[in-house]
Amino acid sequence: MSLLKPFSKLPGLCTANILLVESEEQFQQSLADALVEETAVTVNVRLAKSLPLPMENEESRPRIDLVVFIINLTSELSFQSAEASLKYLDPGYFLGKVCFMVTNARNASVPTERLDAVRKLAASLHCPLLFAEDQTPDGVTNATERLLTILKVAAGLVPMATALYLSNLTRCTVPPDIDQPSFD
Amino acid sequence: MDESTKRLLQRLIRRIPTQMLRTTLDKWGRLTGGQLHSMDFTQSKWALTEKLLAICEENKFAVKHITELEMIYIIDNPNQGMWYAFQLMDPEDDAHSVELTQFKEQFKSHLRELIRHVSVKMKKHTDEAVWIRIAWGDTFSRPNHMKPTYVVHSLQTPYVFVTSLTSKQKPLLSQALVLSTRYQAIKDANLSGRKLTAIRDLLMRQYHQVFPTRYPTPLAENNPAVSNQHIEREQAESAANRLQAACEAFGGGMLPQLQSAVYKLETKFRDHSNKTMTEREEPFRCVVKFASTNLLESLRHCASSGIASTPVTPLLSSIPLKGKNYFVITDNGPGPSSQMRQPQK
């Protein structure tokens, strides 16, 4: 199985590489456009629909510092695709180099079980769970800023902070009564 | 002008949007320059109707002039109502040499033979299509101009497009068409839609076709423009393959706007987890309908984004391939339960 490994390549100077994985391939495009605007650091964005990544790009691919799974809560396919992609990541990534980003959480048609399932998944993997709004430019900007914060730490560009340390502070937790029926 | 003519004119003016009223009246050409000038197009529709009624009274127009105006409006705005496609079958030897005047005379005389009170108006459009307006009456009553049938036929093609036809009028129209075009039969082409231009373009393949090639050039210009050198798509090749397969099945560029596709299933129920239903002998009848503002565009997007697997299933690719949007699907025949279901018609 071709696992994506976190430390098998050398890092670039003042460079951060991020991989956005999204089954619908929509939000990742606008996020990518906003991410490369960053001036302090050179940000390289790789876009994928799902893992595993094709072998042909193995040589040219830089070291991926942060893998972001974008899940559209209105689509079950999106969640399943993200879940299936997880097994193609080397376990080393789950020490602060993976992040989940979820869109359309406020949509009325989203079943609560799906958000709970994403929460449980993120909590079990000790990863942060970010909520984003993808329809407006403001939403994209906000999501970009938060991703950049985590990315810079994951790429080792922030002194005195490591990805593992940050993930301990930001990781998703599930409330103990998550399986109780809520008042809807 | 009698009452029914006035009502016809009023209904027609109500139907034409004010922006198009001036151009339509210009094209009609029956109003004098002075009369056209005297109409103030910034007034309300009601006022315009009254003015136009007065002008038509002055000019002593009859029903045939009003129907002429209606026809001009419909020809310029054909994308309303439901259009149904028919196909002429089994041409006689001289079917291909039928020319316009012959067709016109033959059609009118055959239709008048079949039904005494009928009003037929035929007009040739600039793009070689013949437009026919038919107002139907019966043995005792005059033709009803409030519910005309419109028929569009391009000579040299076997296709006929019809709107507003009742089941009683259908055999009469079919007979007249078959005899005047020198074919032997006419059948329902199983294609319908709100836009005449769309169903015509679909049947006559007048949209951008994409053909399978052995060595495709990279579809770099079709992919979402990767604007920045820092952004890279990992699975660009498989995305390009999916896009190619989708365009081969449905076409490239702008696609004709179909609104729905209906599949009538008469296949046996197949689900191993449900024994009671699977054991039944009779077919499980159900109807599946796909609806969208632009169905072919949606289906192409399904295929190119991976929601529908490529190569595209023949059930969906038959829509543009056969030019139909109504299918009856029956089982392939006796034998071990296979997963492939063939469209039968």
Short mmCIF file of C-alpha atoms in Angstrom, two decimals:
data_model
loop_
_atom_site.label_atom_id
_atom_site.label_comp_id
_atom_site.label_asym_id
_atom_site.label_seq_id
_atom_site.Cartn_x
_atom_site.Cartn_y
_atom_site.Cartn_z
CA MET A 1 0.00 0.00 0.00
CA SER A 2 1.44 3.36 -0.92
CA LEU A 3 1.36 5.34 2.28
CA LEU A 4 2.05 9.03 2.34
CA LYS A 5 4.93 9.48 4.74
CA PRO A 6 5.57 12.67 6.71
CA PHE A 7 9.32 12.69 7.12
CA SER A 8 10.75 10.81 4.19
CA LYS A 9 11.78 13.94 2.30
CA LEU A 10 13.72 17.07 3.15
CA PRO A 11 11.86 20.27 3.95
CA GLY A 12 12.20 23.39 1.83
CA LEU A 13 13.57 26.68 3.05
CA CYS A 14 10.78 28.90 4.37
CA THR A 15 8.28 26.72 2.58
CA ALA A 16 5.12 25.03 3.77
CA ASN A 17 3.30 22.34 1.75
CA ILE A 18 -0.33 21.55 2.33
CA LEU A 19 -2.49 18.82 0.82
CA LEU A 20 -6.24 19.47 0.52
CA VAL A 21 -8.32 16.34 0.06
CA GLU A 22 -11.94 16.91 -0.95
CA SER A 23 -14.30 14.56 -2.74
CA GLU A 24 -16.26 17.35 -4.43
CA GLU A 25 -13.20 19.36 -5.56
CA GLN A 26 -14.96 22.71 -5.09
CA PHE A 27 -13.92 24.40 -1.87
CA GLN A 28 -10.34 23.25 -2.24
CA GLN A 29 -9.92 25.43 -5.31
CA SER A 30 -10.95 28.68 -3.62
CA LEU A 31 -8.95 27.76 -0.51
CA ALA A 32 -5.88 27.11 -2.64
CA ASP A 33 -6.17 30.48 -4.37
CA ALA A 34 -6.35 32.20 -0.99
CA LEU A 35 -3.56 30.15 0.59
CA VAL A 36 -0.94 30.99 -2.04
CA GLU A 37 -1.49 34.71 -1.38
CA GLU A 38 0.47 34.35 1.85
CA THR A 39 3.62 36.43 1.65
CA ALA A 40 5.60 35.54 4.76
CA VAL A 41 6.02 31.94 3.72
CA THR A 42 5.97 30.15 0.36
CA VAL A 43 2.88 27.97 0.43
CA ASN A 44 2.58 25.11 -2.03
CA VAL A 45 -0.86 23.60 -2.31
CA ARG A 46 -1.56 20.11 -3.62
CA LEU A 47 -5.16 19.24 -4.46
CA ALA A 48 -6.58 15.74 -4.49
CA LYS A 49 -9.98 14.11 -4.66
CA SER A 50 -9.03 11.20 -2.43
CA LEU A 51 -6.06 9.13 -1.32
CA PRO A 52 -4.00 7.22 -2.42
CA LEU A 53 -2.13 9.73 -4.52
CA PRO A 54 -0.88 8.58 -7.90
CA MET A 55 2.57 7.00 -7.95
CA GLU A 56 3.67 9.04 -10.95
CA ASN A 57 3.85 12.20 -8.86
CA GLU A 58 5.93 10.57 -6.11
CA GLU A 59 9.19 12.09 -7.32
CA SER A 60 8.02 15.61 -7.85
CA ARG A 61 5.89 15.80 -4.75
CA PRO A 62 7.43 17.80 -1.90
CA ARG A 63 7.21 16.85 1.74
CA ILE A 64 3.59 17.37 2.82
CA ASP A 65 3.42 19.22 6.12
CA LEU A 66 -0.33 19.24 6.66
CA VAL A 67 -3.10 17.09 5.24
CA VAL A 68 -6.56 18.63 5.40
CA PHE A 69 -9.67 16.53 4.79
CA ILE A 70 -12.55 18.71 3.64
CA ILE A 71 -15.91 17.10 4.34
CA ASN A 72 -19.18 18.47 3.05
CA LEU A 73 -21.70 17.55 5.71
CA THR A 74 -24.61 17.52 3.29
CA SER A 75 -23.08 14.59 1.41
CA GLU A 76 -22.61 11.11 2.85
CA LEU A 77 -20.31 10.30 -0.04
CA SER A 78 -17.98 13.09 1.05
CA PHE A 79 -17.65 11.65 4.55
CA GLN A 80 -17.16 8.10 3.33
CA SER A 81 -14.54 9.15 0.83
CA ALA A 82 -12.59 11.01 3.52
CA GLU A 83 -12.84 8.03 5.88
CA ALA A 84 -11.63 5.65 3.21
CA SER A 85 -8.68 7.91 2.42
CA LEU A 86 -7.43 7.87 6.01
CA LYS A 87 -5.86 4.47 5.74
CA TYR A 88 -3.44 5.68 3.08
CA LEU A 89 -1.73 8.02 5.50
CA ASP A 90 1.29 6.93 7.49
CA PRO A 91 0.44 6.96 11.23
CA GLY A 92 3.15 9.60 11.70
CA TYR A 93 0.79 12.15 10.22
CA PHE A 94 -1.66 11.81 13.05
CA LEU A 95 0.73 13.52 15.43
CA GLY A 96 -0.59 16.94 14.57
CA LYS A 97 -0.19 16.93 10.78
CA VAL A 98 -3.79 16.07 9.91
CA CYS A 99 -6.75 18.37 10.23
CA PHE A 100 -10.45 18.00 9.40
CA MET A 101 -12.40 20.86 7.88
CA VAL A 102 -16.15 20.63 7.66
CA THR A 103 -18.52 22.76 5.56
CA ASN A 104 -22.31 23.30 5.62
CA ALA A 105 -22.64 22.48 9.30
CA ARG A 106 -25.49 24.96 9.65
CA ASN A 107 -27.51 23.42 6.87
CA ALA A 108 -30.88 22.17 8.08
CA SER A 109 -30.77 19.04 5.93
CA VAL A 110 -27.69 17.68 7.64
CA PRO A 111 -28.51 14.73 9.92
CA THR A 112 -27.01 15.20 13.36
CA GLU A 113 -25.55 11.71 13.26
CA ARG A 114 -23.17 12.71 10.50
CA LEU A 115 -21.66 15.61 12.41
CA ASP A 116 -21.37 13.39 15.48
CA ALA A 117 -19.64 10.75 13.40
CA VAL A 118 -17.14 13.30 12.08
CA ARG A 119 -16.54 14.55 15.60
CA LYS A 120 -15.92 11.06 16.90
CA LEU A 121 -13.57 10.35 14.01
CA ALA A 122 -11.56 13.52 14.62
CA ALA A 123 -11.47 12.89 18.36
CA SER A 124 -10.31 9.32 17.99
CA LEU A 125 -7.47 10.48 15.75
CA HIS A 126 -6.58 13.44 17.99
CA CYS A 127 -7.01 15.90 15.17
CA PRO A 128 -8.49 19.40 15.19
CA LEU A 129 -11.90 19.87 13.63
CA LEU A 130 -12.50 23.20 11.91
CA PHE A 131 -15.85 24.51 10.70
CA ALA A 132 -15.78 26.61 7.56
CA GLU A 133 -18.20 28.56 5.45
CA ASP A 134 -17.36 28.14 1.82
CA GLN A 135 -19.88 30.27 -0.03
CA THR A 136 -18.64 33.78 0.77
CA PRO A 137 -15.18 35.30 0.26
CA ASP A 138 -15.11 36.19 3.96
CA GLY A 139 -15.68 32.57 4.89
CA VAL A 140 -12.87 31.48 2.62
CA THR A 141 -10.54 34.09 4.11
CA ASN A 142 -11.32 32.99 7.65
CA ALA A 143 -10.78 29.35 6.85
CA THR A 144 -7.51 30.22 5.11
CA GLU A 145 -6.19 32.14 8.12
CA ARG A 146 -6.90 29.28 10.48
CA LEU A 147 -5.33 26.75 8.20
CA LEU A 148 -2.25 28.92 7.78
CA THR A 149 -1.83 29.11 11.56
CA ILE A 150 -1.79 25.34 11.85
CA LEU A 151 0.27 24.93 8.68
CA LYS A 152 3.06 27.18 9.83
CA VAL A 153 3.40 25.22 13.05
CA ALA A 154 3.25 21.89 11.23
CA ALA A 155 5.98 23.02 8.83
CA GLY A 156 8.20 23.92 11.74
CA LEU A 157 8.26 27.62 10.93
CA VAL A 158 7.04 28.81 14.32
CA PRO A 159 9.73 28.77 17.00
CA MET A 160 8.93 26.96 20.28
CA ALA A 161 5.84 25.26 18.83
CA THR A 162 5.55 21.82 17.28
CA ALA A 163 2.65 20.19 15.50
CA LEU A 164 2.19 17.65 18.29
CA TYR A 165 2.09 20.36 20.94
CA LEU A 166 -0.46 22.40 19.02
CA SER A 167 -2.65 19.41 18.31
CA ASN A 168 -2.84 18.67 22.00
CA LEU A 169 -4.38 22.08 22.48
CA THR A 170 -6.64 22.13 19.45
CA ARG A 171 -7.76 18.57 19.04
CA CYS A 172 -11.42 17.76 18.79
CA THR A 173 -13.13 16.37 21.84
CA VAL A 174 -16.53 14.80 22.10
CA PRO A 175 -18.78 15.65 24.98
CA PRO A 176 -19.53 12.59 27.12
CA ASP A 177 -23.24 12.79 26.33
CA ILE A 178 -22.82 12.82 22.56
CA ASP A 179 -24.87 9.67 22.17
CA GLN A 180 -27.81 11.01 24.14
CA PRO A 181 -30.74 12.24 22.05
CA SER A 182 -30.69 16.01 21.74
CA PHE A 183 -33.62 18.38 22.09
CA ASP A 184 -34.63 19.16 18.47
CA MET B 1 -64.07 42.52 -36.37
CA ASP B 2 -66.35 40.14 -34.54
CA GLU B 3 -66.20 39.19 -30.91
CA SER B 4 -64.11 36.07 -31.26
CA THR B 5 -61.51 37.88 -33.37
CA LYS B 6 -61.30 40.64 -30.77
CA ARG B 7 -60.85 38.08 -28.02
CA LEU B 8 -58.15 36.35 -30.01
CA LEU B 9 -56.27 39.61 -30.44
CA GLN B 10 -56.64 40.51 -26.77
CA ARG B 11 -55.31 37.13 -25.69
CA LEU B 12 -52.42 37.38 -28.08
CA ILE B 13 -51.37 40.83 -26.95
CA ARG B 14 -51.61 39.70 -23.34
CA ARG B 15 -49.29 36.86 -24.17
CA ILE B 16 -46.62 38.91 -25.94
CA PRO B 17 -44.27 40.66 -23.51
CA THR B 18 -44.20 44.45 -24.02
CA GLN B 19 -40.51 44.47 -24.95
CA MET B 20 -41.17 42.21 -27.90
CA LEU B 21 -44.41 43.84 -28.99
CA ARG B 22 -42.85 46.53 -31.12
CA THR B 23 -40.49 44.19 -33.01
CA THR B 24 -43.27 41.69 -33.56
CA LEU B 25 -45.60 44.37 -34.94
CA ASP B 26 -42.78 45.62 -37.18
CA LYS B 27 -42.25 42.16 -38.56
CA TRP B 28 -45.96 41.78 -39.15
CA GLY B 29 -45.82 44.85 -41.34
CA ARG B 30 -49.56 45.36 -41.57
CA LEU B 31 -49.70 48.58 -39.62
CA THR B 32 -48.90 51.79 -41.41
CA GLY B 33 -46.01 53.93 -40.25
CA GLY B 34 -48.42 56.45 -38.78
CA GLN B 35 -50.34 53.82 -36.84
CA LEU B 36 -47.17 52.29 -35.42
CA HIS B 37 -45.96 55.74 -34.42
CA SER B 38 -49.18 56.48 -32.63
CA MET B 39 -48.72 53.54 -30.31
CA ASP B 40 -47.03 54.54 -27.09
CA PHE B 41 -45.13 51.51 -25.85
CA THR B 42 -44.56 52.94 -22.41
CA GLN B 43 -48.23 52.64 -21.56
CA SER B 44 -49.74 49.73 -19.70
CA LYS B 45 -50.51 46.54 -21.55
CA TRP B 46 -54.25 47.16 -21.22
CA ALA B 47 -53.98 50.57 -22.85
CA LEU B 48 -51.84 49.13 -25.63
CA THR B 49 -54.41 46.40 -26.24
CA GLU B 50 -57.20 48.93 -26.56
CA LYS B 51 -55.15 51.05 -28.97
CA LEU B 52 -54.23 48.07 -31.09
CA LEU B 53 -57.84 46.88 -31.15
CA ALA B 54 -58.89 50.29 -32.43
CA ILE B 55 -56.20 50.25 -35.13
CA CYS B 56 -57.16 46.76 -36.25
CA GLU B 57 -60.83 47.80 -36.45
CA GLU B 58 -59.77 50.75 -38.54
CA ASN B 59 -57.83 48.50 -40.90
CA LYS B 60 -60.68 45.99 -40.98
CA PHE B 61 -58.49 43.04 -40.08
CA ALA B 62 -59.92 39.52 -40.02
CA VAL B 63 -58.96 36.38 -38.15
CA LYS B 64 -56.36 35.43 -40.70
CA HIS B 65 -54.38 38.61 -40.04
CA ILE B 66 -54.39 38.00 -36.31
CA THR B 67 -53.28 34.41 -36.72
CA GLU B 68 -50.48 35.70 -38.93
CA LEU B 69 -49.30 37.90 -36.06
CA GLU B 70 -49.54 34.98 -33.65
CA MET B 71 -47.49 32.81 -35.93
CA ILE B 72 -44.78 35.44 -36.24
CA TYR B 73 -44.57 35.66 -32.47
CA ILE B 74 -44.42 31.89 -31.97
CA ILE B 75 -41.78 31.39 -34.65
CA ASP B 76 -39.54 33.92 -32.95
CA ASN B 77 -40.20 32.50 -29.48
CA PRO B 78 -40.61 28.78 -29.93
CA ASN B 79 -39.38 27.78 -26.49
CA GLN B 80 -42.73 27.68 -24.72
CA GLY B 81 -45.23 24.92 -24.14
CA MET B 82 -44.36 21.26 -24.55
CA TRP B 83 -42.97 20.07 -27.87
CA TYR B 84 -43.09 16.43 -28.94
CA ALA B 85 -40.92 14.89 -31.60
CA PHE B 86 -42.16 12.45 -34.21
CA GLN B 87 -40.27 10.52 -36.81
CA LEU B 88 -41.43 9.61 -40.30
CA MET B 89 -40.64 6.04 -41.30
CA ASP B 90 -40.09 4.11 -44.51
CA PRO B 91 -39.76 6.72 -47.20
CA GLU B 92 -41.17 6.08 -50.62
CA ASP B 93 -38.88 6.51 -53.59
CA ASP B 94 -39.81 10.10 -54.18
CA ALA B 95 -39.76 11.18 -50.53
CA HIS B 96 -36.46 12.94 -50.90
CA SER B 97 -37.54 15.04 -53.81
CA VAL B 98 -40.65 16.50 -52.19
CA GLU B 99 -40.33 20.22 -52.47
CA LEU B 100 -42.02 23.05 -50.69
CA THR B 101 -44.99 23.97 -52.86
CA GLN B 102 -45.87 20.35 -53.43
CA PHE B 103 -45.72 19.62 -49.71
CA LYS B 104 -47.86 22.65 -48.89
CA GLU B 105 -50.58 21.82 -51.38
CA GLN B 106 -50.65 18.14 -50.55
CA PHE B 107 -50.76 18.75 -46.80
CA LYS B 108 -53.60 21.25 -47.00
CA SER B 109 -55.67 19.14 -49.34
CA HIS B 110 -55.20 15.93 -47.36
CA LEU B 111 -56.08 17.62 -44.11
CA ARG B 112 -59.16 19.26 -45.60
CA GLU B 113 -60.27 15.89 -46.93
CA LEU B 114 -60.04 14.41 -43.45
CA ILE B 115 -61.74 17.17 -41.58
CA ARG B 116 -63.95 19.75 -43.18
CA HIS B 117 -63.55 22.75 -40.92
CA VAL B 118 -59.89 23.30 -40.44
CA SER B 119 -57.75 26.36 -40.89
CA VAL B 120 -54.20 25.76 -42.02
CA LYS B 121 -51.45 28.32 -42.32
CA MET B 122 -47.99 27.40 -43.54
CA LYS B 123 -44.85 29.46 -43.52
CA LYS B 124 -41.31 28.69 -44.42
CA HIS B 125 -38.75 29.91 -41.94
CA THR B 126 -35.34 31.18 -42.99
CA ASP B 127 -33.66 28.02 -41.72
CA GLU B 128 -35.56 25.77 -44.12
CA ALA B 129 -38.11 24.61 -41.58
CA VAL B 130 -41.78 24.68 -42.50
CA TRP B 131 -44.07 25.99 -39.77
CA ILE B 132 -47.72 24.93 -39.87
CA ARG B 133 -50.47 26.40 -37.74
CA ILE B 134 -53.66 24.34 -37.57
CA ALA B 135 -56.91 25.50 -35.98
CA TRP B 136 -59.27 22.56 -35.63
CA GLY B 137 -63.03 22.61 -35.99
CA ASP B 138 -65.37 19.67 -36.51
CA THR B 139 -68.35 18.86 -38.73
CA PHE B 140 -70.54 21.42 -37.02
CA SER B 141 -68.33 24.14 -35.65
CA ARG B 142 -65.85 26.62 -37.04
CA PRO B 143 -62.16 26.21 -36.37
CA ASN B 144 -61.17 27.06 -32.83
CA HIS B 145 -58.34 29.57 -33.05
CA MET B 146 -57.82 29.69 -29.31
CA LYS B 147 -56.11 26.30 -29.23
CA PRO B 148 -54.04 25.94 -32.39
CA THR B 149 -51.57 23.19 -33.03
CA TYR B 150 -48.15 24.14 -34.29
CA VAL B 151 -46.12 21.73 -36.39
CA VAL B 152 -42.52 22.22 -37.48
CA HIS B 153 -40.98 20.06 -40.17
CA SER B 154 -37.76 20.37 -42.11
CA LEU B 155 -38.17 18.84 -45.53
CA GLN B 156 -35.40 16.33 -46.25
CA THR B 157 -35.38 15.28 -42.59
CA PRO B 158 -37.73 12.66 -41.17
CA TYR B 159 -38.42 14.71 -38.03
CA VAL B 160 -41.60 16.54 -37.13
CA PHE B 161 -42.09 18.61 -33.97
CA VAL B 162 -45.59 19.23 -32.64
CA THR B 163 -47.11 21.20 -29.81
CA SER B 164 -50.66 21.38 -28.43
CA LEU B 165 -52.09 18.33 -30.13
CA THR B 166 -54.94 16.34 -28.58
CA SER B 167 -55.24 12.59 -28.95
CA LYS B 168 -58.26 13.03 -31.20
CA GLN B 169 -56.38 15.27 -33.58
CA LYS B 170 -53.28 13.10 -33.65
CA PRO B 171 -54.41 10.48 -36.19
CA LEU B 172 -55.66 13.20 -38.53
CA LEU B 173 -52.40 15.09 -38.43
CA SER B 174 -50.37 11.88 -38.79
CA GLN B 175 -52.34 10.84 -41.86
CA ALA B 176 -51.96 14.22 -43.52
CA LEU B 177 -48.22 14.36 -42.78
CA VAL B 178 -47.52 10.85 -44.00
CA LEU B 179 -49.33 11.36 -47.26
CA SER B 180 -47.88 14.76 -48.02
CA THR B 181 -44.28 13.85 -47.22
CA ARG B 182 -44.40 10.55 -49.13
CA TYR B 183 -43.39 8.36 -46.21
CA GLN B 184 -45.28 5.26 -45.12
CA ALA B 185 -45.70 5.76 -41.41
CA ILE B 186 -45.04 8.11 -38.54
CA LYS B 187 -44.07 7.13 -35.03
CA ASP B 188 -43.52 8.82 -31.73
CA ALA B 189 -39.85 9.61 -31.30
CA ASN B 190 -40.10 9.49 -27.48
CA LEU B 191 -38.53 12.91 -27.12
CA SER B 192 -40.24 15.86 -25.52
CA GLY B 193 -39.18 19.13 -23.98
CA ARG B 194 -40.09 22.75 -23.42
CA LYS B 195 -37.55 24.14 -25.84
CA LEU B 196 -38.04 23.42 -29.49
CA THR B 197 -34.50 24.50 -30.30
CA ALA B 198 -33.13 22.06 -27.75
CA ILE B 199 -34.95 18.96 -28.94
CA ARG B 200 -34.25 19.83 -32.54
CA ASP B 201 -30.54 20.33 -31.85
CA LEU B 202 -30.44 17.05 -29.95
CA LEU B 203 -32.08 15.02 -32.71
CA MET B 204 -30.05 16.58 -35.48
CA ARG B 205 -26.84 16.54 -33.43
CA GLN B 206 -26.32 20.27 -33.81
CA TYR B 207 -24.11 20.70 -30.82
CA HIS B 208 -20.45 20.15 -30.19
CA GLN B 209 -19.66 16.43 -30.47
CA VAL B 210 -16.59 14.91 -28.89
CA PHE B 211 -15.20 11.81 -30.54
CA PRO B 212 -13.05 9.13 -28.90
CA THR B 213 -9.42 9.44 -29.89
CA ARG B 214 -6.60 7.03 -29.38
CA TYR B 215 -4.09 9.70 -28.36
CA PRO B 216 -6.02 12.52 -26.76
CA THR B 217 -4.32 15.85 -26.43
CA PRO B 218 -4.08 16.99 -22.83
CA LEU B 219 -7.35 18.71 -21.94
CA ALA B 220 -5.47 21.36 -20.06
CA GLU B 221 -7.74 24.14 -21.27
CA ASN B 222 -10.87 22.33 -20.11
CA ASN B 223 -9.72 21.74 -16.56
CA PRO B 224 -10.44 24.42 -13.99
CA ALA B 225 -7.65 26.87 -14.66
CA VAL B 226 -4.84 26.21 -12.25
CA SER B 227 -3.81 29.79 -11.97
CA ASN B 228 -0.78 29.53 -9.81
CA GLN B 229 2.43 27.54 -10.13
CA HIS B 230 2.25 26.79 -6.41
CA ILE B 231 -1.04 24.94 -6.80
CA GLU B 232 -0.87 21.45 -8.22
CA ARG B 233 -3.58 18.89 -8.81
CA GLU B 234 -2.45 15.40 -7.89
CA GLN B 235 -5.04 13.45 -9.82
CA ALA B 236 -5.24 15.68 -12.87
CA GLU B 237 -4.89 12.77 -15.28
CA SER B 238 -7.78 10.74 -13.93
CA ALA B 239 -9.88 13.91 -13.80
CA ALA B 240 -9.06 14.55 -17.46
CA ASN B 241 -9.99 10.96 -18.35
CA ARG B 242 -13.32 11.30 -16.59
CA LEU B 243 -13.99 14.58 -18.37
CA GLN B 244 -13.14 13.04 -21.72
CA ALA B 245 -15.46 10.08 -21.12
CA ALA B 246 -18.25 12.42 -19.99
CA CYS B 247 -17.86 14.65 -23.06
CA GLU B 248 -17.75 11.66 -25.37
CA ALA B 249 -21.05 10.45 -23.95
CA PHE B 250 -22.87 13.76 -23.77
CA GLY B 251 -21.03 16.27 -25.93
CA GLY B 252 -18.81 19.26 -25.30
CA GLY B 253 -19.66 22.93 -24.85
CA MET B 254 -23.27 24.04 -24.55
CA LEU B 255 -25.72 21.18 -24.49
CA PRO B 256 -29.36 21.23 -25.62
CA GLN B 257 -31.61 21.94 -22.65
CA LEU B 258 -33.72 18.94 -21.84
CA GLN B 259 -35.88 19.10 -18.77
CA SER B 260 -36.52 15.48 -17.95
CA ALA B 261 -35.80 11.86 -18.75
CA VAL B 262 -38.25 9.11 -17.85
CA TYR B 263 -37.42 5.43 -17.56
CA LYS B 264 -40.32 3.04 -17.30
CA LEU B 265 -39.03 -0.17 -15.77
CA GLU B 266 -40.72 -3.47 -16.39
CA THR B 267 -38.04 -5.66 -14.98
CA LYS B 268 -38.14 -8.26 -12.31
CA PHE B 269 -37.31 -7.23 -8.80
CA ARG B 270 -33.75 -8.18 -7.88
CA ASP B 271 -32.52 -7.90 -4.33
CA HIS B 272 -31.16 -10.95 -2.58
CA SER B 273 -31.98 -9.61 0.84
CA ASN B 274 -35.68 -9.42 0.06
CA LYS B 275 -36.90 -12.90 -0.80
CA THR B 276 -40.63 -12.21 -0.96
CA MET B 277 -40.30 -9.57 -3.66
CA THR B 278 -37.67 -11.43 -5.64
CA GLU B 279 -39.80 -14.57 -5.80
CA ARG B 280 -42.65 -12.81 -7.58
CA GLU B 281 -43.08 -13.73 -11.22
CA GLU B 282 -44.52 -10.49 -12.52
CA PRO B 283 -42.18 -7.63 -13.31
CA PHE B 284 -41.81 -4.90 -10.73
CA ARG B 285 -43.18 -1.86 -12.49
CA CYS B 286 -41.74 1.45 -11.56
CA VAL B 287 -41.01 4.76 -13.22
CA VAL B 288 -37.79 6.67 -12.66
CA LYS B 289 -37.77 10.31 -13.64
CA PHE B 290 -34.74 12.60 -13.80
CA ALA B 291 -35.61 16.31 -13.86
CA SER B 292 -33.40 19.36 -14.12
CA THR B 293 -33.22 22.78 -15.74
CA ASN B 294 -30.54 21.37 -18.04
CA LEU B 295 -30.53 17.61 -17.72
CA LEU B 296 -27.69 16.79 -20.09
CA GLU B 297 -25.42 19.32 -18.39
CA SER B 298 -26.19 17.75 -14.99
CA LEU B 299 -25.52 14.24 -16.26
CA ARG B 300 -22.26 15.30 -17.87
CA HIS B 301 -21.19 16.88 -14.61
CA CYS B 302 -22.11 13.70 -12.71
CA ALA B 303 -19.83 11.72 -14.98
CA SER B 304 -16.94 14.19 -14.98
CA SER B 305 -16.96 14.65 -11.21
CA GLY B 306 -17.00 10.94 -10.53
CA ILE B 307 -20.50 10.66 -9.04
CA ALA B 308 -21.52 8.49 -11.98
CA SER B 309 -18.88 5.98 -12.89
CA THR B 310 -17.18 6.14 -16.25
CA PRO B 311 -17.51 4.69 -18.87
CA VAL B 312 -20.99 6.16 -18.77
CA THR B 313 -23.73 3.55 -18.52
CA PRO B 314 -25.68 3.04 -21.75
CA LEU B 315 -28.90 3.88 -19.91
CA LEU B 316 -27.76 7.49 -19.59
CA SER B 317 -25.71 7.83 -22.74
CA SER B 318 -28.70 6.65 -24.82
CA ILE B 319 -30.36 9.99 -24.22
CA PRO B 320 -28.10 11.93 -26.58
CA LEU B 321 -27.16 8.89 -28.64
CA LYS B 322 -30.68 7.91 -29.61
CA GLY B 323 -32.20 11.35 -29.13
CA LYS B 324 -34.89 10.14 -26.76
CA ASN B 325 -35.92 10.95 -23.25
CA TYR B 326 -38.54 8.30 -22.64
CA PHE B 327 -37.37 4.71 -22.32
CA VAL B 328 -39.15 1.46 -21.55
CA ILE B 329 -36.75 -1.04 -20.04
CA THR B 330 -37.55 -4.73 -19.99
CA ASP B 331 -35.45 -7.68 -18.94
CA ASN B 332 -33.05 -9.04 -21.49
CA GLY B 333 -34.84 -12.34 -21.64
CA PRO B 334 -34.78 -15.56 -19.63
CA GLY B 335 -31.48 -16.53 -18.16
CA PRO B 336 -29.30 -16.07 -15.09
CA SER B 337 -29.89 -12.75 -13.42
CA SER B 338 -27.43 -10.39 -15.03
CA GLN B 339 -26.92 -6.83 -13.94
CA MET B 340 -27.06 -5.30 -17.43
CA ARG B 341 -30.40 -3.93 -18.48
CA GLN B 342 -30.84 -2.94 -22.10
CA PRO B 343 -33.12 -0.12 -23.22
CA GLN B 344 -35.57 -1.78 -25.52
CA LYS B 345 -37.07 1.11 -27.45
#
